[in-house]
Amino acid sequence: KAGVTQTPRYLIKTRGQQVTLSCSPISGHRSVSWYQQTPGQGLQFLFEYFSETQRNKGNFPGRFSGRQFSNSRSEMNVSTLELGDSALYLCASSLGLGDSGANVLTFGAGSRLTVL
Amino acid sequence: AQSVTQPDIHITVSEGASLELRCNYSYGATPYLFWYVQSPGQGLQLLLKYFSGDTLVQGIKGFEAEFKRSQSSFTLRKPSVHWSDAAEYFCAVGERNTDKLIFGTGTRLQVFP
């Protein structure tokens, strides 16, 4: 079956602009989460959505937001871009049920954002 | 606060040699532990996970990991490394019924022929 699909794969923006990244989860997965990966800070959790509701949020400023649609697809938005927002943004999906413990995530290939 | 430490930033091994990647975690409750691998320009691929039970878990690509609660460690091993194993390896700890993972800083593996 198809994996987690993220679009676009690469994009370049300038400071002050905003950006929207899209994520299509694996069919049947109801939970989508987002991570930021940078050389300096590593992999950091942004937020998690389950059944269109934000279930968990990391320690990021309000410029970072997200949403999930009824078909489980998710978008994240970053407004007023700063140079430090340059990163690989990874989306992951899971069944979201956690029946046997933590959710097992499947990651997409990521969207690489460069802010100039 | 939860944390994950991977003490080795960079490891170099010869093809065919054994591999051991260290991971230590700090977590108050039952840890749910993962090892992921990331090839250049790619996302993360799950190698294996530990939730409970047998402390030696088998994963994909010939990897295994050993959980030691007394040492708060989750060590990844492979008996014989292939050149295609060159990548970055991340250890992570998760919580019950959430997608939130705390990742270590990663260990970059280089394999020489």
Short mmCIF file of C-alpha atoms in Angstrom, two decimals:
data_model
loop_
_atom_site.label_atom_id
_atom_site.label_comp_id
_atom_site.label_asym_id
_atom_site.label_seq_id
_atom_site.Cartn_x
_atom_site.Cartn_y
_atom_site.Cartn_z
CA LYS A 1 0.00 0.00 0.00
CA ALA A 2 1.11 3.58 -0.50
CA GLY A 3 3.25 5.15 2.20
CA VAL A 4 3.07 8.58 3.74
CA THR A 5 3.18 11.23 1.03
CA GLN A 6 4.46 14.72 1.65
CA THR A 7 4.28 17.63 -0.73
CA PRO A 8 6.11 19.61 -1.79
CA ARG A 9 9.44 17.83 -1.35
CA TYR A 10 11.50 20.98 -1.68
CA LEU A 11 10.65 24.64 -1.42
CA ILE A 12 12.39 27.95 -1.02
CA LYS A 13 10.81 30.93 0.71
CA THR A 14 11.98 34.30 1.92
CA ARG A 15 11.79 35.71 5.40
CA GLY A 16 8.35 36.96 6.35
CA GLN A 17 6.48 34.70 3.94
CA GLN A 18 4.30 31.82 4.99
CA VAL A 19 4.33 28.22 3.88
CA THR A 20 1.88 25.33 3.88
CA LEU A 21 3.05 21.73 3.80
CA SER A 22 0.80 18.80 3.05
CA CYS A 23 0.78 15.22 4.28
CA SER A 24 -1.30 12.26 3.14
CA PRO A 25 -1.17 9.40 5.64
CA ILE A 26 -1.25 5.71 4.99
CA SER A 27 -4.76 4.56 4.20
CA GLY A 28 -6.55 3.66 7.42
CA HIS A 29 -4.22 5.67 9.65
CA ARG A 30 -6.11 8.22 11.69
CA SER A 31 -3.23 9.91 13.46
CA VAL A 32 -0.78 12.32 11.86
CA SER A 33 2.17 13.98 13.53
CA TRP A 34 4.77 16.48 12.39
CA TYR A 35 8.43 16.76 13.26
CA GLN A 36 11.08 19.35 12.50
CA GLN A 37 14.61 18.17 11.79
CA THR A 38 17.55 20.59 11.86
CA PRO A 39 21.29 20.00 12.25
CA GLY A 40 21.36 22.04 15.44
CA GLN A 41 18.23 20.88 17.26
CA GLY A 42 17.78 17.43 15.78
CA LEU A 43 14.33 15.88 15.53
CA GLN A 44 11.68 17.78 17.43
CA PHE A 45 8.00 17.02 17.79
CA LEU A 46 5.69 19.75 16.49
CA PHE A 47 2.14 18.45 16.92
CA GLU A 48 -0.13 15.49 16.56
CA TYR A 49 -3.65 15.20 15.18
CA PHE A 50 -6.15 12.42 15.65
CA SER A 51 -9.63 12.50 14.14
CA GLU A 52 -9.23 16.18 13.22
CA THR A 53 -8.32 17.17 16.79
CA GLN A 54 -4.93 18.29 17.99
CA ARG A 55 -4.01 15.74 20.60
CA ASN A 56 -0.52 16.87 21.50
CA LYS A 57 1.70 19.86 20.86
CA GLY A 58 5.43 20.45 21.09
CA ASN A 59 7.25 23.52 22.27
CA PHE A 60 7.08 25.70 19.17
CA PRO A 61 5.84 29.28 18.75
CA GLY A 62 2.33 30.01 17.57
CA ARG A 63 3.63 30.68 14.06
CA PHE A 64 3.56 26.92 13.61
CA SER A 65 0.08 25.54 13.18
CA GLY A 66 -1.59 22.54 11.70
CA ARG A 67 -4.87 20.92 10.95
CA GLN A 68 -6.29 17.60 9.94
CA PHE A 69 -9.13 16.97 7.55
CA SER A 70 -11.88 14.39 7.71
CA ASN A 71 -9.95 12.10 5.35
CA SER A 72 -7.00 12.22 7.81
CA ARG A 73 -4.86 14.29 5.46
CA SER A 74 -2.99 17.00 7.32
CA GLU A 75 -1.42 20.34 6.62
CA MET A 76 0.98 22.40 8.62
CA ASN A 77 1.51 26.08 8.22
CA VAL A 78 4.38 28.31 9.24
CA SER A 79 3.72 32.03 9.14
CA THR A 80 6.20 34.91 9.16
CA LEU A 81 9.09 32.67 8.22
CA GLU A 82 12.44 33.14 9.90
CA LEU A 83 15.85 31.93 8.76
CA GLY A 84 15.83 29.42 11.61
CA ASP A 85 12.75 27.73 10.19
CA SER A 86 14.91 26.19 7.46
CA ALA A 87 14.58 22.49 8.12
CA LEU A 88 13.35 19.14 6.97
CA TYR A 89 9.73 18.79 8.05
CA LEU A 90 8.69 15.20 8.50
CA CYS A 91 5.17 13.92 8.67
CA ALA A 92 4.31 10.57 10.20
CA SER A 93 1.12 8.60 10.47
CA SER A 94 -0.11 5.85 12.73
CA LEU A 95 -3.29 3.97 13.52
CA GLY A 96 -3.43 6.17 16.57
CA LEU A 97 -4.97 3.55 18.81
CA GLY A 98 -2.00 2.71 20.99
CA ASP A 99 -3.57 -0.57 22.01
CA SER A 100 -0.26 -2.27 22.69
CA GLY A 101 1.70 0.74 23.83
CA ALA A 102 3.05 3.70 21.96
CA ASN A 103 1.89 4.36 18.45
CA VAL A 104 4.11 2.98 15.71
CA LEU A 105 4.91 5.73 13.26
CA THR A 106 5.52 5.52 9.53
CA PHE A 107 7.36 8.57 8.25
CA GLY A 108 7.20 10.33 4.94
CA ALA A 109 10.28 11.47 3.03
CA GLY A 110 9.88 15.01 4.28
CA SER A 111 9.55 18.52 2.91
CA ARG A 112 12.80 20.44 2.86
CA LEU A 113 12.18 24.12 3.48
CA THR A 114 14.86 26.71 2.85
CA VAL A 115 14.24 30.24 4.09
CA LEU A 116 16.37 32.97 2.50
CA ALA B 1 11.80 15.28 31.72
CA GLN B 2 12.20 12.56 29.17
CA SER B 3 15.48 12.46 27.30
CA VAL B 4 17.42 10.16 25.02
CA THR B 5 21.18 10.12 24.74
CA GLN B 6 23.19 8.63 21.94
CA PRO B 7 26.78 9.06 23.07
CA ASP B 8 28.37 8.29 19.72
CA ILE B 9 27.93 11.00 17.10
CA HIS B 10 29.87 9.19 14.41
CA ILE B 11 30.97 5.56 14.08
CA THR B 12 33.09 4.03 11.35
CA VAL B 13 33.24 0.29 10.77
CA SER B 14 34.56 -1.99 8.07
CA GLU B 15 32.12 -3.96 5.97
CA GLY B 16 31.54 -7.33 7.58
CA ALA B 17 32.41 -6.10 11.06
CA SER B 18 29.93 -6.13 13.91
CA LEU B 19 28.08 -3.02 14.97
CA GLU B 20 26.87 -1.75 18.32
CA LEU B 21 25.07 1.57 18.74
CA ARG B 22 24.37 2.82 22.23
CA CYS B 23 21.28 4.56 23.51
CA ASN B 24 20.39 5.65 27.04
CA TYR B 25 17.05 7.07 28.04
CA SER B 26 15.57 8.92 30.95
CA TYR B 27 11.88 8.22 31.43
CA GLY B 28 9.82 7.74 34.56
CA ALA B 29 7.23 5.28 33.34
CA THR B 30 7.35 2.19 31.16
CA PRO B 31 9.50 3.15 28.20
CA TYR B 32 8.40 2.43 24.67
CA LEU B 33 11.63 2.36 22.72
CA PHE B 34 12.40 2.56 19.04
CA TRP B 35 15.31 2.54 16.65
CA TYR B 36 14.91 4.35 13.34
CA VAL B 37 17.30 4.67 10.40
CA GLN B 38 17.53 7.60 8.01
CA SER B 39 19.34 7.45 4.69
CA PRO B 40 20.43 10.73 3.08
CA GLY B 41 17.49 12.72 1.77
CA GLN B 42 14.99 10.24 3.14
CA GLY B 43 12.55 9.98 5.98
CA LEU B 44 12.88 7.67 8.95
CA GLN B 45 12.42 3.93 8.66
CA LEU B 46 11.55 1.86 11.70
CA LEU B 47 14.13 -0.84 12.45
CA LEU B 48 12.58 -2.27 15.61
CA LYS B 49 10.71 -1.44 18.76
CA TYR B 50 10.48 -2.58 22.36
CA PHE B 51 7.25 -2.31 24.31
CA SER B 52 7.45 -5.18 26.78
CA GLY B 53 8.41 -8.83 27.16
CA ASP B 54 11.60 -10.34 25.81
CA THR B 55 14.38 -7.82 26.26
CA LEU B 56 16.06 -8.91 23.04
CA VAL B 57 14.06 -7.76 20.04
CA GLN B 58 14.59 -8.57 16.41
CA GLY B 59 14.13 -6.04 13.65
CA ILE B 60 14.48 -5.68 9.94
CA LYS B 61 17.69 -5.86 7.91
CA GLY B 62 19.33 -8.21 10.45
CA PHE B 63 19.29 -5.72 13.33
CA GLU B 64 18.50 -6.60 16.92
CA ALA B 65 18.37 -4.57 20.10
CA GLU B 66 18.73 -5.33 23.76
CA PHE B 67 16.79 -3.51 26.46
CA LYS B 68 18.35 -3.27 29.91
CA ARG B 69 16.08 -1.57 32.41
CA SER B 70 18.76 -1.48 35.12
CA GLN B 71 21.03 0.54 32.82
CA SER B 72 18.25 2.52 31.09
CA SER B 73 19.77 1.38 27.81
CA PHE B 74 18.55 0.15 24.47
CA THR B 75 21.51 -1.06 22.43
CA LEU B 76 21.28 -1.74 18.71
CA ARG B 77 23.45 -4.47 17.21
CA LYS B 78 24.17 -6.11 13.91
CA PRO B 79 26.59 -9.04 13.56
CA SER B 80 27.89 -8.13 10.10
CA VAL B 81 27.53 -4.68 8.59
CA HIS B 82 26.89 -4.15 4.87
CA TRP B 83 27.89 -1.04 2.94
CA SER B 84 24.18 -0.27 2.49
CA ASP B 85 23.84 0.15 6.27
CA ALA B 86 25.65 3.49 6.07
CA ALA B 87 23.07 5.97 7.36
CA GLU B 88 22.06 7.87 10.47
CA TYR B 89 20.49 5.94 13.30
CA PHE B 90 18.10 7.41 15.81
CA CYS B 91 16.94 6.04 19.12
CA ALA B 92 13.60 7.31 20.42
CA VAL B 93 11.30 6.93 23.40
CA GLY B 94 7.53 7.19 23.13
CA GLU B 95 4.51 7.35 25.41
CA ARG B 96 1.38 5.28 25.44
CA ASN B 97 -1.18 6.13 22.77
CA THR B 98 0.57 9.13 21.34
CA ASP B 99 2.64 9.90 18.27
CA LYS B 100 5.04 12.02 20.29
CA LEU B 101 8.56 10.64 20.24
CA ILE B 102 11.64 12.01 21.95
CA PHE B 103 14.62 11.38 19.72
CA GLY B 104 18.29 11.12 20.46
CA THR B 105 20.72 13.23 18.46
CA GLY B 106 21.56 10.36 16.16
CA THR B 107 24.64 8.32 15.30
CA ARG B 108 26.05 8.57 11.82
CA LEU B 109 27.40 5.24 10.61
CA GLN B 110 30.08 5.13 7.96
CA VAL B 111 31.02 1.78 6.41
CA PHE B 112 34.36 1.21 4.76
CA PRO B 113 34.86 -1.57 2.17
#
